């Protein structure tokens, strides 16, 4: 990271810490732990009906809980839990988190995830054994200064009392951004991008990411985790691109 960028990020961090908590959307003071005021939270977009396994949005005709793809060629993860569709103002929040280093946004997403995990998604079932934030390649990590998936996953793991696995699987191939590639090249780009360094035999895992787009990066990561023994993998993400 260039030093100007470092100073900018550091100043931003101090600024965010010193001021009294304000809503990350409208900047009005708020005492809520999510740092999103009640009015703004009420206006956040709702995830449309979607596939249980990959969270792909349904077009309205589906009568099964799974989309056509998951029915015929299931991905290596078992379920996907997403908070929001990837649309305004979620899009802007994720861009500000990733590219303007606004870390309080990660804390807000973590709090929203915790609420939903406890009240809905895992209300009547056992939580996973381990939480794995989607790894970034070391080059990308140096460029950005932090991994947004780690920042989101940390408070969740702490609150739920689940160990965080930061070193068991790594991104060992520096790939181009998937979003910059045509659909057909995405699979080739991401193949063999991950290496696992431990045994996951018998464990249930949650893999956390900020946004799931086509699901190919997630599928490649989970494929490696399953090859190393993972019994069940759930995906937890802040936003799903339809
Ligand atoms: Zn607000
Ligand atoms: Zn699906």
Tab-separated table of N, CA and C and ligand atoms in Angstrom, residues 51 53-56 66-67 69-70, ligand 2:
chain	number	residue	atom	x	y	z
A	51	UNK	N	-33.146	-19.766	-4.501
A	51	UNK	CA	-32.743	-21.165	-4.340
A	51	UNK	C	-32.098	-21.356	-2.962
A	53	UNK	N	-29.991	-23.555	-2.042
A	53	UNK	CA	-28.591	-23.975	-2.058
A	53	UNK	C	-27.639	-22.849	-2.504
A	54	UNK	N	-28.009	-22.107	-3.552
A	54	UNK	CA	-27.073	-21.106	-4.080
A	54	UNK	C	-27.601	-19.675	-3.960
A	55	UNK	N	-28.852	-19.507	-3.518
A	55	UNK	CA	-29.489	-18.193	-3.359
A	55	UNK	C	-29.706	-17.435	-4.669
A	56	UNK	N	-29.601	-18.130	-5.800
A	56	UNK	CA	-29.956	-17.519	-7.084
A	56	UNK	C	-31.436	-17.130	-7.025
A	66	UNK	N	-35.027	-25.711	-5.021
A	66	UNK	CA	-33.720	-25.529	-5.672
A	66	UNK	C	-33.875	-24.997	-7.094
A	67	UNK	N	-32.866	-24.247	-7.533
A	67	UNK	CA	-32.881	-23.751	-8.911
A	67	UNK	C	-32.496	-24.890	-9.858
A	69	UNK	N	-29.986	-25.229	-11.885
A	69	UNK	CA	-28.554	-25.601	-11.824
A	69	UNK	C	-28.267	-26.477	-10.612
A	70	UNK	N	-28.737	-26.067	-9.430
A	70	UNK	CA	-28.449	-26.851	-8.221
A	70	UNK	C	-29.113	-28.219	-8.277
B	2	LIG	ZN1	-29.324	-22.908	-6.860
